[in-house]
Short mmCIF file of C-alpha atoms and ligand atoms in Angstrom, two decimals:
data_model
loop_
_atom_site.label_atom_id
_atom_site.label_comp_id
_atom_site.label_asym_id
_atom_site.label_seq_id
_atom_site.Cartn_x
_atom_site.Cartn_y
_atom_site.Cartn_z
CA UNK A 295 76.34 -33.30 -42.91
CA UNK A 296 73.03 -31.52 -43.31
CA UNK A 297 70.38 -30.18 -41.30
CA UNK A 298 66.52 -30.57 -42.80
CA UNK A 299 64.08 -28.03 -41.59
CA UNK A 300 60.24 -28.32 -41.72
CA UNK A 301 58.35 -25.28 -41.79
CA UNK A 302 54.89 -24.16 -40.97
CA UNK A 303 54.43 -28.09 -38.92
CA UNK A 304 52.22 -26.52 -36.55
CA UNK A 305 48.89 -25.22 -36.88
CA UNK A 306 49.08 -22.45 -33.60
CA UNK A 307 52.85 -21.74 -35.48
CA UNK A 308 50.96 -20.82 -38.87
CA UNK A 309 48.31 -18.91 -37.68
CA UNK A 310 50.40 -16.63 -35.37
CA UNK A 311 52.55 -16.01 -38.45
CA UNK A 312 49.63 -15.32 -40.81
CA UNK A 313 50.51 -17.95 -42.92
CA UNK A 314 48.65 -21.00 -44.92
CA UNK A 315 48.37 -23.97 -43.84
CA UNK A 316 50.78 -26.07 -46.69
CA UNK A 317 49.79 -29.08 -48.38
CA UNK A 318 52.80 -30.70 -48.55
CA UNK A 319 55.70 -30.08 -45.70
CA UNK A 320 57.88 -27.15 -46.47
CA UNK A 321 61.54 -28.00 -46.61
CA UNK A 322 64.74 -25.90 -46.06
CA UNK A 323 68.33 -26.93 -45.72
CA UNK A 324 70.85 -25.46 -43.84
CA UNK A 325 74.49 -26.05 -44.31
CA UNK A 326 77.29 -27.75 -41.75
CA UNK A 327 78.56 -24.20 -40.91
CA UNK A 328 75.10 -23.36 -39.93
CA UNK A 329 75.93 -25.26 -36.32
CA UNK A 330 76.47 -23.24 -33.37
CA UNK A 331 79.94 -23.99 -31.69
CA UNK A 332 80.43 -24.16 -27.87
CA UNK A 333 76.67 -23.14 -26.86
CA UNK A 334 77.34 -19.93 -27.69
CA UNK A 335 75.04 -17.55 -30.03
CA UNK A 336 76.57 -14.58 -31.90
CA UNK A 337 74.06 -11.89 -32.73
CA UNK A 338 75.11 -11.39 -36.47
CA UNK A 339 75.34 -8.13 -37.71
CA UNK A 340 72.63 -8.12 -40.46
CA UNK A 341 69.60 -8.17 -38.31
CA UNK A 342 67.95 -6.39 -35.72
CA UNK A 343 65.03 -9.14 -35.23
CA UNK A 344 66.37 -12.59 -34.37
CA UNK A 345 63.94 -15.15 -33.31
CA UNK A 346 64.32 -18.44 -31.44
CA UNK A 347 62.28 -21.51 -32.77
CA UNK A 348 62.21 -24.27 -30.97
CA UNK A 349 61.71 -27.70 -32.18
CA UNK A 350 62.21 -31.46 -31.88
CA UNK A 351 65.52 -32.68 -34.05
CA UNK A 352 66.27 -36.33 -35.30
CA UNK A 353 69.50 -37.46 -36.35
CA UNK A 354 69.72 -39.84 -39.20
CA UNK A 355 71.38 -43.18 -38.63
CA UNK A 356 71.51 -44.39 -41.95
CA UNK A 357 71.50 -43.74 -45.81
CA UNK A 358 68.14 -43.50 -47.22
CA UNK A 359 66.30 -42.36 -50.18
CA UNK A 360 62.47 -42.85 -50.85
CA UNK A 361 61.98 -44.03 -47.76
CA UNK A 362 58.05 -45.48 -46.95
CA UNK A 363 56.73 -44.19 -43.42
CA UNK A 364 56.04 -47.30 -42.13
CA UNK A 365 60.13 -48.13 -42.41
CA UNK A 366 60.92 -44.67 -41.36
CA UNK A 367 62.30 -45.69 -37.73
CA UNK A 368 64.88 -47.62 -38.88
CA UNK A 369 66.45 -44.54 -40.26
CA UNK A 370 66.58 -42.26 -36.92
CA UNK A 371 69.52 -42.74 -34.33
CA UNK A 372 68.59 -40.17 -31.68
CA UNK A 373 66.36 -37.11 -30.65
CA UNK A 374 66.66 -34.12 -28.96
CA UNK A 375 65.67 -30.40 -28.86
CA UNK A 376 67.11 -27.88 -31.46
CA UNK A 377 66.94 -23.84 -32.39
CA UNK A 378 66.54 -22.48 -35.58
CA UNK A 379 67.26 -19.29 -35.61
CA UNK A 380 65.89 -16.99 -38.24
CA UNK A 381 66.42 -13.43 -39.06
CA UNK A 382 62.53 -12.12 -39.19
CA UNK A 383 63.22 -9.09 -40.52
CA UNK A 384 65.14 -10.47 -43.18
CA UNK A 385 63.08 -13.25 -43.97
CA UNK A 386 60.09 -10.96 -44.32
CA UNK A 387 61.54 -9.18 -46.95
CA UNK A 388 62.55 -12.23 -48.62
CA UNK A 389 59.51 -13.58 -48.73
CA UNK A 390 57.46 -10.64 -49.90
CA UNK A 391 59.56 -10.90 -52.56
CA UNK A 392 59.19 -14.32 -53.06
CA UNK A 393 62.82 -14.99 -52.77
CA UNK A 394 64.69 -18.31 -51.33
CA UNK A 395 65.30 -17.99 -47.78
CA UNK A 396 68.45 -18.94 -47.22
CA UNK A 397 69.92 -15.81 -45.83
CA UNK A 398 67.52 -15.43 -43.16
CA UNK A 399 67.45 -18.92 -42.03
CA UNK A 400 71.25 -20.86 -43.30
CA UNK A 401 73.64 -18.04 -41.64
CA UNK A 402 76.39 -18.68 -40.07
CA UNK A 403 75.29 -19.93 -36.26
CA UNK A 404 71.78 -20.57 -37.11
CA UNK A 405 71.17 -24.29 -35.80
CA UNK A 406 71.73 -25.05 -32.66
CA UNK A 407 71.39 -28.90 -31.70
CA UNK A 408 71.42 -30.30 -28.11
CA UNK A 409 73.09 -33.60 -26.28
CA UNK A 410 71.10 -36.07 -28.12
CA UNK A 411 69.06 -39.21 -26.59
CA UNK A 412 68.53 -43.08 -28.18
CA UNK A 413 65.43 -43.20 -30.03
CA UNK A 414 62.97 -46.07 -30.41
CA UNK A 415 60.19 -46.39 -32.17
CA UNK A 416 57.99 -46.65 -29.18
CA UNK A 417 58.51 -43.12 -28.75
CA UNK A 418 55.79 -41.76 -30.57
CA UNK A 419 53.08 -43.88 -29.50
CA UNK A 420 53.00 -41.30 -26.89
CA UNK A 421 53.80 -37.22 -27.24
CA UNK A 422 57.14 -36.05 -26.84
CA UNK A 423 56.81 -32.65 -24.72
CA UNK A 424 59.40 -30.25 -24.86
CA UNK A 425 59.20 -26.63 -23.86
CA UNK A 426 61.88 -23.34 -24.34
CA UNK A 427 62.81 -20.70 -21.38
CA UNK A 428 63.75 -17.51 -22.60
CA UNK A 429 65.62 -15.72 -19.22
CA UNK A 430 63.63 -18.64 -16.97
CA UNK A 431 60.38 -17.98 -18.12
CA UNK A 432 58.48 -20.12 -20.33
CA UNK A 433 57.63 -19.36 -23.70
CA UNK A 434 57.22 -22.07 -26.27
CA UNK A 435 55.53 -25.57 -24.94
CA UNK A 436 54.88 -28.18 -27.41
CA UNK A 437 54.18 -31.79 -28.14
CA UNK A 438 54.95 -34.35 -31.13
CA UNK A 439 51.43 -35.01 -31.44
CA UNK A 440 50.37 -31.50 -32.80
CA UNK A 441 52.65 -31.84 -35.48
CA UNK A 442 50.46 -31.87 -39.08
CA UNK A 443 53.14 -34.24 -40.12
CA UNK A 444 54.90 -36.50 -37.75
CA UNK A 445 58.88 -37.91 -38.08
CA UNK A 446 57.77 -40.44 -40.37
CA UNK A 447 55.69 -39.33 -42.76
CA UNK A 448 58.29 -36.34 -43.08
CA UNK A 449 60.83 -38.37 -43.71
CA UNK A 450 59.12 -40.33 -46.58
CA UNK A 451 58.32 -37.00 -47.90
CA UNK A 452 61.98 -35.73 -47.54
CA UNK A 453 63.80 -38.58 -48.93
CA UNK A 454 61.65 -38.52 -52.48
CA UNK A 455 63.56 -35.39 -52.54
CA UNK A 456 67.44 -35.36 -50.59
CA UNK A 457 69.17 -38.29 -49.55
CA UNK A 458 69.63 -38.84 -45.89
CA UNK A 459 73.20 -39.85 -44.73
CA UNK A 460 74.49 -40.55 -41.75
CA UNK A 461 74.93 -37.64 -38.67
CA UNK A 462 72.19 -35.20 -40.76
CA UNK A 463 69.54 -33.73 -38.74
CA UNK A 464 65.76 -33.34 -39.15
CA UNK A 465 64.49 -30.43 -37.35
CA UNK A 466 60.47 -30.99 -36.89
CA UNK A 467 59.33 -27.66 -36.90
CA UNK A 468 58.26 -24.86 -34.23
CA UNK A 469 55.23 -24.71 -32.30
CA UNK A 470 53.77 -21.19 -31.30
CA UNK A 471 55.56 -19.09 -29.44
CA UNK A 472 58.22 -17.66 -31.13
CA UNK A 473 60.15 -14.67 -30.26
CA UNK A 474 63.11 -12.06 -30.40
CA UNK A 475 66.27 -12.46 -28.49
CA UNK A 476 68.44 -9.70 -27.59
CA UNK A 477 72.13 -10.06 -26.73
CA UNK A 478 72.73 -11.30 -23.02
CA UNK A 479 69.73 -13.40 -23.20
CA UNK A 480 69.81 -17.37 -21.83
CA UNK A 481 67.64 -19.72 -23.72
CA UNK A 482 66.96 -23.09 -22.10
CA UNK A 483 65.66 -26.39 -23.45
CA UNK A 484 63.59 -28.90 -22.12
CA UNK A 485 62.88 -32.59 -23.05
CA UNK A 486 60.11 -34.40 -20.92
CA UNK A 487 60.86 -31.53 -17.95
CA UNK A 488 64.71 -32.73 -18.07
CA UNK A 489 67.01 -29.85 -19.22
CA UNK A 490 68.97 -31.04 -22.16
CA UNK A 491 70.75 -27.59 -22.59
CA UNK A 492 71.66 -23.88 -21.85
CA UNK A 493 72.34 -21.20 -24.54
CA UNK A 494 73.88 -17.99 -24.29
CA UNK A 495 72.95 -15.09 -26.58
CA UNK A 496 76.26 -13.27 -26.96
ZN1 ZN B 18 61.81 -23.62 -37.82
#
């Protein structure tokens, strides 16, 4: 199993991060032992600057490679919220360095996936909301349609590349937003106002 990450899917996202807007999606893997056991988040001990991101997460329910958009559907199994957390600090450094990000971004602990729900295609004639708490108050709302790239097309674009098997994960990218944790903190996640999950910072 592996988990897909888009980056830089939002426009508010980019521009609070001072970055450009991509012409293609941005793609990162993390491994299986990136997954976050037993809602629980360890603070690892290489950063001091740990931010949540927030963002929509497909699994895949079937293998796939150059896959076209307009069959993309058939492909996704369920949805739900994910985290993927990123060492800033580290990741800065990395990337004024023009190094891979891995470190700051594949660590041990850094994906966190929620109860998943069915998916249908339907779905995204409409927005998916879905909004973070960080210690009950609100800090990152967003909404499938201000995605630059939506489910499909980013899987069309991801297959060209990696094969999609069975129980991966897409994560969508963050909206704006984003923000430190500290240890002690309680993140929750929101689908459509229902609360598909609590995590502790430990
Ligand atoms: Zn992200």
């Amino acid at each position: 199993m592996k988990i897909i990450c888009v980056g830089r899917n939002y426009v508010d996202h980019i521009k609070e991060l001072s970055n450009d807007r991509p012409t293609d999606p941005v793609i990162f893997i993390k491994p299986d032992t990136s997954l976050v056991d037993d809602s629980k988040f360890y603070y690892p001990t290489f950063s001091n600057d740990i931010h949540y991101e927030l963002e929509l997460v497909f699994k895949v329910g079937k293998v796939g490679k150059n896959i076209d958009a307009k069959f993309a559907h058939k492909y996704i199994d369920s949805y739900g919220l994910g985290i993927d957390f990123t060492a800033r600090d580290l990741q800065s450094k990395l990337k004024e360095k023009g190094l891979p990000w891995e470190k700051s971004k594949a660590f041990n602990g850094s994906a966190f996936i929620s109860q998943m729900r069915p998916f249908h295609s339907s779905l995204l004639e409409r927005d998916i909301n879905f909004h973070l708490n960080h210690n009950d108050i609100l800090v990152q709302s967003g909404s499938s349609s201000l995605m630059i790239w939506n489910v499909f097309e980013l899987i069309e674009d991801i297959s060209k590349y990696f094969t999609l098997k069975t129980g991966d994960y897409i994560f969508t990218g963050t909206p704006a937003g984003v923000g430190p944790v500290q240890r002690g903190d309680l993140l929750s996640g929101f689908l459509e106002n229902e609360k598909l999950f609590e995590l502790n910072i430990l």
